[in-house]
Short mmCIF file of C-alpha atoms and ligand atoms in Angstrom, two decimals:
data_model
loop_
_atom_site.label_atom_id
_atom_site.label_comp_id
_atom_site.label_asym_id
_atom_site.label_seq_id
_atom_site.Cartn_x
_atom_site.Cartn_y
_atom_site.Cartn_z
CA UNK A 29 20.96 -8.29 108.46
CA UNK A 30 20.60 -8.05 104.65
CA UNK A 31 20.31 -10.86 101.81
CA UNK A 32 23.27 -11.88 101.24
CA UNK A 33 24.66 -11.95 104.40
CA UNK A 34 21.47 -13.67 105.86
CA UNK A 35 22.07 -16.45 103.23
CA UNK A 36 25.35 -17.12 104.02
CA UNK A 37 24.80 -17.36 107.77
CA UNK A 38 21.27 -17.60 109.38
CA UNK A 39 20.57 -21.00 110.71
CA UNK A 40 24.50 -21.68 110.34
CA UNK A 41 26.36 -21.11 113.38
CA UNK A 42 29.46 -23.41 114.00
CA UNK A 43 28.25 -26.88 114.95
CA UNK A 44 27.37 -27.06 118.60
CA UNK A 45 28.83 -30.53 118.47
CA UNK A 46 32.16 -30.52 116.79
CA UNK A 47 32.68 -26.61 115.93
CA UNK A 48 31.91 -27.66 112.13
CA UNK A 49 32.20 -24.10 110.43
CA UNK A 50 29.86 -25.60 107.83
CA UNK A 51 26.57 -26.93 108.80
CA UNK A 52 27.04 -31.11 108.81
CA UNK A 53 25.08 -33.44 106.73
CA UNK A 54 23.12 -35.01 109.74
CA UNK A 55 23.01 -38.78 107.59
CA UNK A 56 20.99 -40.74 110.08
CA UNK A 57 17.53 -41.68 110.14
CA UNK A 58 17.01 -41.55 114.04
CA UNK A 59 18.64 -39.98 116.99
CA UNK A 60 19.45 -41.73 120.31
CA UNK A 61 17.50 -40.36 122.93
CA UNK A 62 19.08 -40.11 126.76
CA UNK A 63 16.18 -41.67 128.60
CA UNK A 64 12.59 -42.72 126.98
CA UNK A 65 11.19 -39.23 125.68
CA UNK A 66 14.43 -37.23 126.92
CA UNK A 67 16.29 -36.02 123.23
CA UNK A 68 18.39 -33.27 122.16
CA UNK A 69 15.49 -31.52 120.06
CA UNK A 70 15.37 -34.84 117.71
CA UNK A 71 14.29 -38.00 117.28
CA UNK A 72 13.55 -39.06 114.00
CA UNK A 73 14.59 -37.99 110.81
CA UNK A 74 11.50 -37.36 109.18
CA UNK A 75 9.70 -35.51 111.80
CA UNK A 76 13.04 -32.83 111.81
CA UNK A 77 16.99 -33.36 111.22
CA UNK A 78 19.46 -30.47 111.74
CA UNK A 79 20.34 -30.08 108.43
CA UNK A 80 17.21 -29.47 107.57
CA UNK A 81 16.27 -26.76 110.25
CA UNK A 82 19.48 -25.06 109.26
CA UNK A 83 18.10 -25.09 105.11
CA UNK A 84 14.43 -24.02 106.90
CA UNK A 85 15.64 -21.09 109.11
CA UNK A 86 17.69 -19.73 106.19
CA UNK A 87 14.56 -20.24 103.46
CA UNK A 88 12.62 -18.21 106.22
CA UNK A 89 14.41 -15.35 106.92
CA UNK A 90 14.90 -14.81 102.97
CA UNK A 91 11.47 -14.11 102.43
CA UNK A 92 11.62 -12.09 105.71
CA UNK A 93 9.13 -15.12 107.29
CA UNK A 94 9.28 -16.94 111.19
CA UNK A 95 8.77 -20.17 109.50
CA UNK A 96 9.90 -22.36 106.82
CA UNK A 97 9.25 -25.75 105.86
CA UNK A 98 11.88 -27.99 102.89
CA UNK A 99 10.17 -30.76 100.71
CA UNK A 100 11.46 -33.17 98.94
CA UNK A 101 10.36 -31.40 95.62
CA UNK A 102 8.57 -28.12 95.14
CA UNK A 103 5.37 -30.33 93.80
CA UNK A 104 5.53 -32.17 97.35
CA UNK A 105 5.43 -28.45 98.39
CA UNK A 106 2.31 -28.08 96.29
CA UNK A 107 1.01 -31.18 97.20
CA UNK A 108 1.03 -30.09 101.41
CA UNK A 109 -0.78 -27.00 100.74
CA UNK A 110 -3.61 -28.86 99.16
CA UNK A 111 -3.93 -30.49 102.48
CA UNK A 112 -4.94 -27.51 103.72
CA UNK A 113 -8.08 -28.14 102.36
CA UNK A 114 -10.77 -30.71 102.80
CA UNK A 115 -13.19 -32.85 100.04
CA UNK A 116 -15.42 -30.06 98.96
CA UNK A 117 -13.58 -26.84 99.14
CA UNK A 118 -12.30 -24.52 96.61
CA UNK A 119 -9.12 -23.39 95.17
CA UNK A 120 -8.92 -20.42 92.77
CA UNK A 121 -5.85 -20.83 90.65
CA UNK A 122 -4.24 -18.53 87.81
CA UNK A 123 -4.59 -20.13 84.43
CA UNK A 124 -0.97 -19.68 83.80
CA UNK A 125 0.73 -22.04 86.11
CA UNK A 126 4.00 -24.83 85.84
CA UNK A 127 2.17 -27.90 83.88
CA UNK A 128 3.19 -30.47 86.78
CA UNK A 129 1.07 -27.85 89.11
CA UNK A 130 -2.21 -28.02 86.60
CA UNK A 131 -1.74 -31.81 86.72
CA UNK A 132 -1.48 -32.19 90.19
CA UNK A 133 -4.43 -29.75 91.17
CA UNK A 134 -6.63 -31.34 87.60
CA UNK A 135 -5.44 -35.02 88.02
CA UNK A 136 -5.18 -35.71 91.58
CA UNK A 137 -6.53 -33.83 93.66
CA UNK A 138 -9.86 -33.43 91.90
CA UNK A 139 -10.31 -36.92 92.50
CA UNK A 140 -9.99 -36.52 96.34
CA UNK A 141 -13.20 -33.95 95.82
CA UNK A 142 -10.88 -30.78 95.83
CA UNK A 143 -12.32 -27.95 93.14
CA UNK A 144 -10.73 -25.69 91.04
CA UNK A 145 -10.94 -22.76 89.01
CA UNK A 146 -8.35 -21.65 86.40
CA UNK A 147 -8.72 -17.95 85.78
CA UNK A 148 -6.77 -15.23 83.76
CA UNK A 149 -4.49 -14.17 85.84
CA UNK A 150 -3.60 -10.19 84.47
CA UNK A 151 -7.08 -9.05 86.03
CA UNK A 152 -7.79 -9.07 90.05
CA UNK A 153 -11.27 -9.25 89.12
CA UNK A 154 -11.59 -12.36 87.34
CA UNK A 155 -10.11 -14.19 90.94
CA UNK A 156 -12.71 -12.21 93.12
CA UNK A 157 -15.52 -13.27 90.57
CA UNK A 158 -14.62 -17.12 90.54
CA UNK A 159 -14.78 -16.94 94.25
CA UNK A 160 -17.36 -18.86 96.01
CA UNK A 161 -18.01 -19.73 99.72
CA UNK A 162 -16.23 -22.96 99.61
CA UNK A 163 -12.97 -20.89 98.44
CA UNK A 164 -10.27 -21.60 101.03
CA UNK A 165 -7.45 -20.73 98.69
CA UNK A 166 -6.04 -18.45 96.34
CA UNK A 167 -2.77 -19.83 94.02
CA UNK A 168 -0.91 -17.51 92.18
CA UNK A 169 2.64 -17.93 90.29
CA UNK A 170 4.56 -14.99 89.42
CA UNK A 171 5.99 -14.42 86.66
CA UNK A 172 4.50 -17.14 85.39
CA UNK A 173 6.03 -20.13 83.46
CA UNK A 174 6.62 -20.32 80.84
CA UNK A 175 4.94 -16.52 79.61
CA UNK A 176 6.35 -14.71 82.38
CA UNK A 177 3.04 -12.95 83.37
CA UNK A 178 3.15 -10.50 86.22
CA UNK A 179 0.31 -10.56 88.10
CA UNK A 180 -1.10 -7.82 90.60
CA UNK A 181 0.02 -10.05 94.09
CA UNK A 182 -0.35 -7.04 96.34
CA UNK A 183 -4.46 -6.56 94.89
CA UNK A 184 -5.38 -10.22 94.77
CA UNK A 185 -3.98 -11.06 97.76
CA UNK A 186 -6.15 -8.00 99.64
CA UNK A 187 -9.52 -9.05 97.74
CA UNK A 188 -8.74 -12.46 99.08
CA UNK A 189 -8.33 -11.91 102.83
CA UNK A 190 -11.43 -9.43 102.41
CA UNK A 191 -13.42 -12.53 101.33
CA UNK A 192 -11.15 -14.92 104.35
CA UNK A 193 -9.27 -17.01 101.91
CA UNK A 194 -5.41 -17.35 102.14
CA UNK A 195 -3.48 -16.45 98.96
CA UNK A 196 -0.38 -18.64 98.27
CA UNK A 197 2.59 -17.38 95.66
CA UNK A 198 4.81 -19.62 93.84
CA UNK A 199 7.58 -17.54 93.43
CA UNK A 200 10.14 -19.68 91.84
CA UNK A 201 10.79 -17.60 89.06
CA UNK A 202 11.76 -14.55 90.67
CA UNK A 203 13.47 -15.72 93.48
CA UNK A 204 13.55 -14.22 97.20
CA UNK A 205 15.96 -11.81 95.69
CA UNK A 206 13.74 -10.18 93.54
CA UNK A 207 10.76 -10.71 94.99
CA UNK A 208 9.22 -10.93 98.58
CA UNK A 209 5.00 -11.77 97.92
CA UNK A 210 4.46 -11.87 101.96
CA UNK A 211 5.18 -8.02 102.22
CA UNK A 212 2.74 -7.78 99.50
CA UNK A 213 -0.05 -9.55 101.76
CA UNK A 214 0.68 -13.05 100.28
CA UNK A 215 0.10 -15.61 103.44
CA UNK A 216 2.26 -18.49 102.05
CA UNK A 217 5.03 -18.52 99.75
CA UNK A 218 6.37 -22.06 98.06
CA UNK A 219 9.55 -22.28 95.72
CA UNK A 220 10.89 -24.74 94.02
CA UNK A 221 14.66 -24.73 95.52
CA UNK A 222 14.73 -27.42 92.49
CA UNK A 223 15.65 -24.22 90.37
CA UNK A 224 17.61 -20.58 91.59
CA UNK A 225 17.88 -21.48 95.28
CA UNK A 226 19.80 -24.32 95.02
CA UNK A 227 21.18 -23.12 91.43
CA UNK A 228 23.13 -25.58 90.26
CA UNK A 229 20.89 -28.20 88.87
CA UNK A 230 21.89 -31.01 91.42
CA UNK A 231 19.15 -31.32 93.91
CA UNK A 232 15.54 -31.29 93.66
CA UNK A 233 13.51 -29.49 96.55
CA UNK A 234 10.71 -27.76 97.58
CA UNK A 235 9.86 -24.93 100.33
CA UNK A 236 7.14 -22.88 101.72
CA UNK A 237 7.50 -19.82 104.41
CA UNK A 238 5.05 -18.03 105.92
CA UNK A 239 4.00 -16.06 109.34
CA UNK A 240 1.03 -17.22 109.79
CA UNK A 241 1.07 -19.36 112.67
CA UNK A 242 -1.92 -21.42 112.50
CA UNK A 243 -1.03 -22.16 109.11
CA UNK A 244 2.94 -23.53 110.06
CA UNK A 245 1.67 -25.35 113.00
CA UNK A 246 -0.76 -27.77 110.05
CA UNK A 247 1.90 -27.66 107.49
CA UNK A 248 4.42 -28.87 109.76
CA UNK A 249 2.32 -31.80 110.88
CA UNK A 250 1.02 -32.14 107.27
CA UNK A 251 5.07 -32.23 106.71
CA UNK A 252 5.84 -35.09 109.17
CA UNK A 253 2.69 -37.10 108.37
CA UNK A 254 2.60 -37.13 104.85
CA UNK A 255 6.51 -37.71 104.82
CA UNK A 256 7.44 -35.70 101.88
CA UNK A 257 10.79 -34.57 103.12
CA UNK A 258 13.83 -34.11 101.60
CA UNK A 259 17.07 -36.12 102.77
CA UNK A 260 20.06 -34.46 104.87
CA UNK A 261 22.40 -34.85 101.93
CA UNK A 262 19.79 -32.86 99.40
CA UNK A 263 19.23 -30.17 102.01
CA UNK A 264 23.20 -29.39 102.64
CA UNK A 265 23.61 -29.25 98.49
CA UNK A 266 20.54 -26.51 98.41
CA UNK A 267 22.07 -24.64 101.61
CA UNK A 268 25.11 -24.40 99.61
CA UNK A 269 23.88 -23.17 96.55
CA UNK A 270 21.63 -20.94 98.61
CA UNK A 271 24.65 -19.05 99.90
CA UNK A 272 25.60 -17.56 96.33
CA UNK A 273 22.23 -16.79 95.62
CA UNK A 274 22.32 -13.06 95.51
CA UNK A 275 25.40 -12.50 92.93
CA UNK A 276 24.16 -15.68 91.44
CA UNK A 277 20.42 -13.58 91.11
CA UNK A 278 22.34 -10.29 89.71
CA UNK A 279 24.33 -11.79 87.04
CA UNK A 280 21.10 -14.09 86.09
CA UNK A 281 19.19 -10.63 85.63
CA UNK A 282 21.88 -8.59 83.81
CA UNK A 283 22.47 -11.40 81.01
CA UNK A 284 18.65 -12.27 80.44
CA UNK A 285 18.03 -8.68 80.19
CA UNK A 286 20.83 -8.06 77.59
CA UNK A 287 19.59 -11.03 75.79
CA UNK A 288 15.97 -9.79 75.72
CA UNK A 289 17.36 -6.40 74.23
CA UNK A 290 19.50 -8.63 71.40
CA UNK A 291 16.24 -10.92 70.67
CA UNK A 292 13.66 -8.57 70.40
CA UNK A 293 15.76 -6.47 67.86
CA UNK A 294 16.31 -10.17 66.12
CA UNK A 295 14.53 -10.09 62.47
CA UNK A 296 14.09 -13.91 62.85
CA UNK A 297 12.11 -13.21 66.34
CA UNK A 298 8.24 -12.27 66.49
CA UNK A 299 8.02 -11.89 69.84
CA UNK A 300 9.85 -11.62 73.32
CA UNK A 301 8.26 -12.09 76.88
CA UNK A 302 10.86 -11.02 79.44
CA UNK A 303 9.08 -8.54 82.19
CA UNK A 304 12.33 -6.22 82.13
CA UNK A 305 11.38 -5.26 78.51
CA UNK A 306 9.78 -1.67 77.80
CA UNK A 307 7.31 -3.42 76.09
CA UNK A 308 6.24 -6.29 78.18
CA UNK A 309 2.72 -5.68 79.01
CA UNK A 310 3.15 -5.43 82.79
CA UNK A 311 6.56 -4.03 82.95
CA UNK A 312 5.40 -0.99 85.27
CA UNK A 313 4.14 -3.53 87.36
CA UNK A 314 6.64 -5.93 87.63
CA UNK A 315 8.88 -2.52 88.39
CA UNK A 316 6.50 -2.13 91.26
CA UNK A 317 6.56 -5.20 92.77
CA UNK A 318 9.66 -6.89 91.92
CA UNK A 319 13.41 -5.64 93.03
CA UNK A 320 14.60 -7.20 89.61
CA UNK A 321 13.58 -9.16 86.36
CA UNK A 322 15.02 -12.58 86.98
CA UNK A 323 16.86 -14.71 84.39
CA UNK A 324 13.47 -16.64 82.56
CA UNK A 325 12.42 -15.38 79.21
CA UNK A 326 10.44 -17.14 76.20
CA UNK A 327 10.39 -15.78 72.65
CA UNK A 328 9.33 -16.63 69.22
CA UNK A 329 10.71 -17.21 65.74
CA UNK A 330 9.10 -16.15 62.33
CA UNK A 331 8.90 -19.40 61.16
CA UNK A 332 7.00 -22.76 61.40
CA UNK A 333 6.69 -26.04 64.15
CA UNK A 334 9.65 -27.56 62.04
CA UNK A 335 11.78 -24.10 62.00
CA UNK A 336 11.28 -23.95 65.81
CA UNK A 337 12.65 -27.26 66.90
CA UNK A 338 15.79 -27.00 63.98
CA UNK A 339 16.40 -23.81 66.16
CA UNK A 340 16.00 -25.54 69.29
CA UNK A 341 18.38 -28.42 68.46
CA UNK A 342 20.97 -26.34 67.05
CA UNK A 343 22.31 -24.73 70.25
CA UNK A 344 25.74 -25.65 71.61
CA UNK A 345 26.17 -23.64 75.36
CA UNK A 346 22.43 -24.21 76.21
CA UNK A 347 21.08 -27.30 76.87
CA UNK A 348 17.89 -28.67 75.26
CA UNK A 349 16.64 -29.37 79.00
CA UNK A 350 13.59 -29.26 81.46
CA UNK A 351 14.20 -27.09 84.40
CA UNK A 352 15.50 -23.54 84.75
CA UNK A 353 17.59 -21.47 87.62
CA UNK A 354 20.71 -23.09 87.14
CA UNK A 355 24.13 -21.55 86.59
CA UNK A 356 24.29 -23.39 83.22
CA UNK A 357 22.13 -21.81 80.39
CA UNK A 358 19.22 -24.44 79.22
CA UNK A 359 16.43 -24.23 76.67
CA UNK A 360 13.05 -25.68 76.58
CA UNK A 361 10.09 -26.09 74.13
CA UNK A 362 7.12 -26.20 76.81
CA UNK A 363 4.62 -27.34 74.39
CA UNK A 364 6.08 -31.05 74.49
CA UNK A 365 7.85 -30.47 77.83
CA UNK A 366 7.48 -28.82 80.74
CA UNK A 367 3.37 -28.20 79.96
CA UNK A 368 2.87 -30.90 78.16
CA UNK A 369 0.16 -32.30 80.91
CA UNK A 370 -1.88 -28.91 79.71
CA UNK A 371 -4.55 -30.36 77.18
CA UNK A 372 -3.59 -28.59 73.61
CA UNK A 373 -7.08 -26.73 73.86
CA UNK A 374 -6.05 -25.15 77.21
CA UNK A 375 -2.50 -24.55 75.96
CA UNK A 376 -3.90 -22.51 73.08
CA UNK A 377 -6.38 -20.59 75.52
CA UNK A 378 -3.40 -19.27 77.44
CA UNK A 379 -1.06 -18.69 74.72
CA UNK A 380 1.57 -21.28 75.23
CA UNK A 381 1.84 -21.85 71.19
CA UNK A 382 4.04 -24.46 69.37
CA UNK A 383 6.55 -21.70 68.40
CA UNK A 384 7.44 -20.73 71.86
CA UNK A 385 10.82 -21.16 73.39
CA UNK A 386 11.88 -21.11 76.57
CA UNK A 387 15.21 -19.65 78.10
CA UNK A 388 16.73 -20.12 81.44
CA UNK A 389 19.65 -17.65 81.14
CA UNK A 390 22.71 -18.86 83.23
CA UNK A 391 25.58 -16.52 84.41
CA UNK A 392 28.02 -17.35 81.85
CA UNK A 393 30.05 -14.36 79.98
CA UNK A 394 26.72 -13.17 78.07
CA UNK A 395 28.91 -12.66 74.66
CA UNK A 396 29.11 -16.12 74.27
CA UNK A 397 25.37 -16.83 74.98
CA UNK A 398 24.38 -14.04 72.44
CA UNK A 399 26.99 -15.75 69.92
CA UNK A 400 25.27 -19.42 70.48
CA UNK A 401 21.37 -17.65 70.29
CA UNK A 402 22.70 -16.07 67.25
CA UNK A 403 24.10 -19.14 65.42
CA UNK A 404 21.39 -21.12 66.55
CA UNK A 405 18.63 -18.97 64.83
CA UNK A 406 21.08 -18.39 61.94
CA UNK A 407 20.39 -22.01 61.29
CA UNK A 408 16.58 -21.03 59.75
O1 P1T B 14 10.24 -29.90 89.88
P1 P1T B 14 9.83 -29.54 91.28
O2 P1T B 14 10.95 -29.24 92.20
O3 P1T B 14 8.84 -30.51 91.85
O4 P1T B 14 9.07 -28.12 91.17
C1 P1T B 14 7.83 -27.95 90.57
C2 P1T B 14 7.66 -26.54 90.11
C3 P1T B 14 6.88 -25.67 90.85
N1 P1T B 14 6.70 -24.39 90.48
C4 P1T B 14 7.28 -23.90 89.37
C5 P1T B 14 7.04 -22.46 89.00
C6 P1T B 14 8.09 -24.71 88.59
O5 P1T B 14 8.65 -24.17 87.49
C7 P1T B 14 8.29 -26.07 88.95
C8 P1T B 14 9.12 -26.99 88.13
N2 P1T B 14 9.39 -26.54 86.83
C9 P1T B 14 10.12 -27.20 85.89
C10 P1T B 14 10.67 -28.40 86.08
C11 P1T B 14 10.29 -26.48 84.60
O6 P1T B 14 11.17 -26.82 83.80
O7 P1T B 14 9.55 -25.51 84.39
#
């Protein structure tokens, strides 16, 4: 079966129940059992509902994996793979990462005794050398946010497993569509199905798939006795977004891509990071290893802090917003936003500057987003 049929209908058959075409939201907390210990598969809502196995078998098979796990958020996501490891070990993590991921690795888990090591993430060396023999884990996010870094998944993850450490990919940003890290040799892949999988900027969730089955059988009891999950009402919105995802993943492509073009022939632009440009440093690599470019892109403007944020508040179709993946255009400064919990000095180091923008293209007609970019840099 292929994406988007796979999306529309694994772990959705008619409801054995009722014949429901459409998977029910299973709204109870606990399931009557027909004798002590004798269920139907189910007995309490946060140990499994059906809802939620339907979103999980679907997230699975999209990243071609036998198991998948929902969250209530992609940082309780995060959070469950760190409890993989115990006081002591070692996590080597890419520099570039989403700023609630730094803070959550650099102010909370360090203080359960976990250690980590940010490195630069466009060299598979730099991950090998920063490995030590507490390293359990390897954590990479590509393209990254907000500079939309590609990084080598297919070399890291081999220099990993040579060394026995598991190499985990955020791959929010590109999606399952464009993107698959466990054919690559990644062991775990998390999203957050906060952004394109549930696509509509309604529901916040998380996810992680993998075949590894050591690894499922800890995250799933991780899953039930932590209790991050997400409610049946949350998983039927991000099943239902999930089914457009494909066209949804297309049109998101084609309009960042035409915006890239437009912006980086902009006079008032310096620079553009989109990986679908030409002249993005890792474009042959992001041609290797991705099916598409995605719809995230940051740029920026000749002009000062001040210049930036008139730009920034003078848009009309895209929102001044955090998040990104939705069908609705949005704009962020991640500076004072979304990697804000960066310390300025680190921000600097990786090259997320106070002039940077952030775009998460939506699918509407792409003439009017050029018109409202346009306008809004006209402004300066
Ligand atoms: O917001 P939540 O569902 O908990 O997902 C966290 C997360 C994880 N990984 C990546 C790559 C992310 O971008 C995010 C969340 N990001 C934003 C809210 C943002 O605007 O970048």
């Amino acid at each position: 079966m292929k994406f988007a049929t796979k999306a529309i209908h694994v772990g959705q058959g008619a409801d054995p129940a009722t014949g429901a075409t459409i998977v029910p939201v299973y709204q109870t907390s606990t399931f009557t059992q027909d004798a002590v210990g004798v269920t139907k598969g189910y007995d309490y809502s946060r140990a499994g509902n059906p809802t939620r196995t339907a979103l999980e078998d679907c997230l699975a098979s999209l990243e071609n994996a036998q198991h998948g796990l929902a969250y209530a958020s992609g940082c309780a996501a995060t959070a469950a793979i760190c409890h993989l490891m115990k006081a002591g070990d070692h996590m080597v993590v890419s520099s570039e990462v989403y700023g609630g991921t730094y803070r959550l690795f650099k102010m909370v888990m360090e203080d359960l005794g976990l250690n980590f090591t940010f490195v630069n993430p466009t060299g598979p060396d730099a991950f090998v050398n920063a490995m030590t023999p507490k390293t359990k884990l390897v954590w990479l996010e590509s393209p990254t946010n907000p500079l939309l870094t590609v990084i080598d998944i297919e070399s890291i993850a081999k220099a990993a497993k040579e060394k026995g450490c598991l190499t985990i990919v955020d791959n929010t940003f590109a999606s399952p569509y464009f993107q698959q890290p466990l054919a690559l040799g990644a062991d775990i892949v998390l999203h957050s199905t906060t952004k394109y999988i549930g696509g509509h900027s309604d529901v916040i969730g998380g996810c992680v798939m993998t075949n590894n089955n050591d690894v499922y059988e800890k995250l799933k009891f991780i899953q039930k006795a932590v209790g991050a999950v997400p409610g049946p009402m949350d998983c039927y919105l991000t099943l239902r977004g999930l089914k457009t995802l494909a066209i949804r993943m297309e049109q998101h492509a084609k309009n960042a891509q035409a915006i890239a073009e437009h912006l980086s022939k902009h006079p008032k632009v310096s620079k553009v990071f989109y990986p679908g440009l030409a002249s993005h440093p890792q474009h042959a690599l992001a041609k290797k290893q991705m099916s598409g470019f995605s719809g995230m892109m940051s740029f920026e403007i000749k002009g000062d802090v001040a210049q930036t944020k008139k730009v920034m508040e003078s848009f009309k179709l895209f929102s001044l917003a955090e998040s990104l993946g939705g069908v609705e255009s949005l704009l962020c400064y991640p500076a004072l936003m979304t990697h804000a919990a960066i310390p300025a000095s680190e921000r600097d180091k990786i090259g997320i500057s106070d002039g940077l923008i952030r775009l998460s293209v939506g699918i509407e007609d792409v003439d009017d987003l050029i018109k409202d970019v346009d306008q809004a840099l006209a402004t300066i």
